[in-house]
Short mmCIF file of C-alpha atoms and ligand atoms in Angstrom, two decimals:
data_model
loop_
_atom_site.label_atom_id
_atom_site.label_comp_id
_atom_site.label_asym_id
_atom_site.label_seq_id
_atom_site.Cartn_x
_atom_site.Cartn_y
_atom_site.Cartn_z
CA UNK A 294 60.21 178.05 99.60
CA UNK A 295 63.40 177.08 100.54
CA UNK A 296 65.81 179.55 102.77
CA UNK A 297 69.37 178.77 102.34
CA UNK A 298 71.61 180.98 104.65
CA UNK A 299 74.85 181.31 103.43
CA UNK A 300 77.23 182.21 106.42
CA UNK A 301 80.23 183.34 103.94
CA UNK A 302 83.24 183.84 106.11
CA UNK A 303 81.11 186.38 108.57
CA UNK A 304 82.39 186.68 111.88
CA UNK A 305 79.10 185.15 113.24
CA UNK A 306 78.35 182.43 115.75
CA UNK A 307 77.95 179.61 113.39
CA UNK A 308 75.80 177.46 116.40
CA UNK A 309 73.73 180.65 117.10
CA UNK A 310 72.46 181.06 113.51
CA UNK A 311 72.26 177.35 113.24
CA UNK A 312 70.16 176.46 116.66
CA UNK A 313 68.03 179.55 115.74
CA UNK A 314 67.45 178.15 112.05
CA UNK A 315 66.68 174.70 113.58
CA UNK A 316 64.28 176.14 115.92
CA UNK A 317 62.50 178.14 113.60
CA UNK A 318 62.39 175.22 110.87
CA UNK A 319 60.55 173.30 113.59
CA UNK A 320 58.25 175.61 114.48
CA UNK A 321 57.21 176.79 111.27
CA UNK A 322 57.48 173.73 109.16
CA UNK A 323 59.62 175.65 106.57
CA UNK A 324 62.86 174.32 105.27
CA UNK A 325 65.52 176.44 106.43
CA UNK A 326 69.47 175.44 105.63
CA UNK A 327 72.87 176.91 107.00
CA UNK A 328 75.95 176.85 105.05
CA UNK A 329 79.04 177.61 107.37
CA UNK A 330 82.47 177.65 106.91
CA UNK A 331 83.83 173.95 105.94
CA UNK A 332 85.79 173.76 109.06
CA UNK A 333 82.20 174.16 111.05
CA UNK A 334 79.98 171.91 109.22
CA UNK A 335 80.26 169.05 111.61
CA UNK A 336 79.24 171.22 114.53
CA UNK A 337 76.55 172.94 112.66
CA UNK A 338 75.18 169.65 111.51
CA UNK A 339 75.54 168.23 115.12
CA UNK A 340 72.62 170.96 116.11
CA UNK A 341 70.09 169.19 113.79
CA UNK A 342 69.57 171.74 111.32
CA UNK A 343 69.87 171.18 107.73
CA UNK A 344 73.55 172.00 106.79
CA UNK A 345 75.05 172.65 103.51
CA UNK A 346 78.78 173.27 102.24
CA UNK A 347 79.81 176.68 100.50
CA UNK A 348 81.73 174.84 98.14
CA UNK A 349 82.93 171.04 97.29
CA UNK A 350 86.06 170.61 94.70
CA UNK A 351 85.90 168.86 91.41
CA UNK A 352 88.27 166.19 92.53
CA UNK A 353 87.78 162.72 94.20
CA UNK A 354 89.97 160.98 96.85
CA UNK A 355 93.62 161.54 96.18
CA UNK A 356 96.62 163.80 96.21
CA UNK A 357 94.56 167.28 96.22
CA UNK A 358 96.02 169.17 98.86
CA UNK A 359 93.81 172.19 99.76
CA UNK A 360 90.76 170.47 98.20
CA UNK A 361 87.37 170.52 100.10
CA UNK A 362 86.18 166.77 99.29
CA UNK A 363 82.36 166.20 98.46
CA UNK A 364 82.71 162.88 100.57
CA UNK A 365 84.29 164.72 103.62
CA UNK A 366 81.81 167.19 103.64
CA UNK A 367 78.85 164.70 103.32
CA UNK A 368 80.62 162.50 106.13
CA UNK A 369 80.58 165.57 108.49
CA UNK A 370 76.58 165.72 107.94
CA UNK A 371 76.32 168.21 105.07
CA UNK A 372 73.17 167.28 102.86
CA UNK A 373 73.95 169.51 100.30
CA UNK A 374 76.46 172.18 98.52
CA UNK A 375 76.90 175.45 97.08
CA UNK A 376 78.53 175.61 93.82
CA UNK A 377 80.35 178.57 92.17
CA UNK A 378 79.65 182.21 93.40
CA UNK A 379 80.30 185.56 92.53
CA UNK A 380 82.85 185.90 95.31
CA UNK A 381 84.28 182.11 94.41
CA UNK A 382 84.17 182.07 90.74
CA UNK A 383 84.83 178.62 89.18
CA UNK A 384 85.49 177.63 85.46
CA UNK A 385 82.81 176.17 83.75
CA UNK A 386 84.59 172.83 83.59
CA UNK A 387 85.06 173.07 87.22
CA UNK A 388 81.17 173.57 88.04
CA UNK A 389 80.62 170.77 85.91
CA UNK A 390 83.20 168.70 88.09
CA UNK A 391 82.06 169.97 91.20
CA UNK A 392 78.35 168.96 90.53
CA UNK A 393 79.61 165.36 89.40
CA UNK A 394 81.57 165.31 92.70
CA UNK A 395 78.60 166.51 94.89
CA UNK A 396 76.26 163.68 93.26
CA UNK A 397 78.70 160.84 93.65
CA UNK A 398 78.49 161.92 97.47
CA UNK A 399 74.61 162.24 97.40
CA UNK A 400 74.73 165.90 98.05
CA UNK A 401 72.16 168.21 96.80
CA UNK A 402 73.30 171.09 94.41
CA UNK A 403 72.38 174.71 94.03
CA UNK A 404 75.02 176.32 91.46
CA UNK A 405 74.80 180.26 91.75
CA UNK A 406 75.19 182.52 89.08
CA UNK A 407 75.40 186.20 88.13
CA UNK A 408 72.64 186.27 85.38
CA UNK A 409 70.22 184.46 83.25
CA UNK A 410 72.68 183.40 80.72
CA UNK A 411 74.92 182.01 83.45
CA UNK A 412 71.67 180.21 84.93
CA UNK A 413 70.73 178.70 81.55
CA UNK A 414 74.70 177.29 81.21
CA UNK A 415 74.79 176.07 84.82
CA UNK A 416 71.23 174.36 84.19
CA UNK A 417 72.91 172.45 81.49
CA UNK A 418 75.15 170.59 83.81
CA UNK A 419 72.10 169.35 85.72
CA UNK A 420 72.13 170.43 89.20
CA UNK A 421 69.29 170.31 91.55
CA UNK A 422 68.98 173.99 91.45
CA UNK A 423 70.51 177.31 90.40
CA UNK A 424 70.46 180.30 92.24
CA UNK A 425 70.65 184.03 90.43
CA UNK A 426 72.53 186.54 92.29
CA UNK A 427 73.29 189.63 90.93
CA UNK A 428 76.88 190.74 92.10
CA UNK A 429 75.94 194.53 92.60
CA UNK A 430 72.88 193.73 94.99
CA UNK A 431 74.78 191.04 97.26
CA UNK A 432 75.41 192.62 100.82
CA UNK A 433 73.12 195.51 99.96
CA UNK A 434 69.69 196.69 101.64
CA UNK A 435 67.61 196.04 98.60
CA UNK A 436 66.26 192.84 97.60
CA UNK A 437 67.17 191.49 94.04
CA UNK A 438 63.14 190.83 94.06
CA UNK A 439 62.43 194.51 94.66
CA UNK A 440 65.36 196.07 92.50
CA UNK A 441 65.57 193.68 89.53
CA UNK A 442 62.31 191.53 89.31
CA UNK A 443 62.86 191.14 85.74
CA UNK A 444 66.31 189.29 86.34
CA UNK A 445 64.77 186.57 88.30
CA UNK A 446 62.02 186.39 85.83
CA UNK A 447 64.44 185.69 82.89
CA UNK A 448 66.36 183.49 84.87
CA UNK A 449 63.43 181.08 85.69
CA UNK A 450 62.86 181.09 82.04
CA UNK A 451 66.54 180.65 80.87
CA UNK A 452 66.56 177.34 83.46
CA UNK A 453 63.23 176.25 82.20
CA UNK A 454 64.09 176.47 78.71
CA UNK A 455 67.21 174.12 79.52
CA UNK A 456 65.89 171.67 81.72
CA UNK A 457 62.55 172.12 83.49
CA UNK A 458 63.88 169.74 86.86
CA UNK A 459 66.14 172.50 87.55
CA UNK A 460 64.78 174.64 90.06
CA UNK A 461 65.56 178.51 90.36
CA UNK A 462 66.58 180.49 93.40
CA UNK A 463 67.22 184.17 93.69
CA UNK A 464 69.25 186.01 96.35
CA UNK A 465 71.18 189.48 97.12
CA UNK A 466 69.78 191.65 99.70
CA UNK A 467 67.07 189.25 100.75
CA UNK A 468 66.19 190.05 104.73
CA UNK A 469 62.29 189.98 105.18
CA UNK A 470 59.38 188.21 104.84
CA UNK A 471 58.12 190.56 102.01
CA UNK A 472 61.16 189.91 100.13
CA UNK A 473 60.60 185.96 100.26
CA UNK A 474 57.29 186.21 99.30
CA UNK A 475 57.94 188.45 96.36
CA UNK A 476 60.90 185.86 95.10
CA UNK A 477 57.92 183.33 95.29
CA UNK A 478 55.73 185.53 93.41
CA UNK A 479 58.41 186.12 90.41
CA UNK A 480 58.80 181.77 90.32
CA UNK A 481 61.74 181.34 92.63
CA UNK A 482 61.74 177.88 94.63
CA UNK A 483 63.89 179.41 97.26
CA UNK A 484 66.19 182.10 98.48
CA UNK A 485 69.38 182.38 99.35
CA UNK A 486 70.60 185.16 101.67
CA UNK A 487 73.52 186.36 103.79
CA UNK A 488 73.89 189.54 105.52
CA UNK A 489 70.42 189.57 106.54
CA UNK A 490 70.81 187.19 108.97
CA UNK A 491 74.75 186.75 109.64
CA UNK A 492 75.14 190.34 110.44
CA UNK A 493 71.68 190.66 112.21
CA UNK A 494 71.97 191.21 116.24
CA UNK A 495 68.97 188.75 116.81
CA UNK A 496 69.19 185.97 113.74
CA UNK A 497 66.05 184.16 115.14
CA UNK A 498 63.75 187.36 114.87
CA UNK A 499 65.14 187.62 111.33
CA UNK A 500 64.25 184.08 110.29
CA UNK A 501 61.03 184.48 111.93
CA UNK A 502 60.31 187.50 109.78
CA UNK A 503 61.53 185.47 106.51
CA UNK A 504 59.31 182.22 106.96
CA UNK A 505 56.20 184.65 107.13
CA UNK A 506 56.76 185.58 103.37
CA UNK A 507 56.31 181.59 102.72
O1 LIG B 860 75.63 185.98 98.08
C1 LIG B 860 74.63 185.91 99.22
C2 LIG B 860 74.10 184.36 99.14
O2 LIG B 860 75.24 183.50 98.60
C3 LIG B 860 73.63 187.02 99.46
O3 LIG B 860 74.43 187.70 100.01
P1 LIG B 860 73.34 188.91 100.95
O4 LIG B 860 72.37 188.35 101.33
O5 LIG B 860 74.40 189.36 101.84
O6 LIG B 860 73.32 190.00 99.74
#
């Protein structure tokens, strides 16, 4: 199970989370990555933790003010990128363009989707993985794997029907090792989470609990 911590725009210390994630990953052998604000990618990557961007734009080099260039995040240490999110919704054509931009820059890709139908559409674009995250459960206390296990199973089936090589992650409300174990039992290859770590008083303790569920 891959644990990807999306820091969104939370007011946490990205370096504190990154060093905790690095240490827990090293001690446990688990794969843990941190996805900070774009401006923090280089210093988060400097800690040695696996670092992901939260977004890349569909465009390549050129006259694109305000874009987040895939090549730029890769040059600054990102190894992968999230694409699309319930909180940053893209048109399908832009999801496609961002997956292609990430491929050009050798970034691994996870496309986020709200439901199994979107998972199928996203899987057709050939990312490395898709993540199903029901918007109503994002930021809540109950994990998707407990509140709506069927949506995870349906997402796994939807992706498999389109492309067996596309992994499925789940996210929303994940905060414990039990949540991670339940997600794995439902067929997820990893979890995407945010508030459980970004808002924690002790991010390292939460990460240690999370890896106990792998
Ligand atoms: O949106 C999410 C990760 O991308 C999930 O957020 P929470 O873990 O805060 O529910």
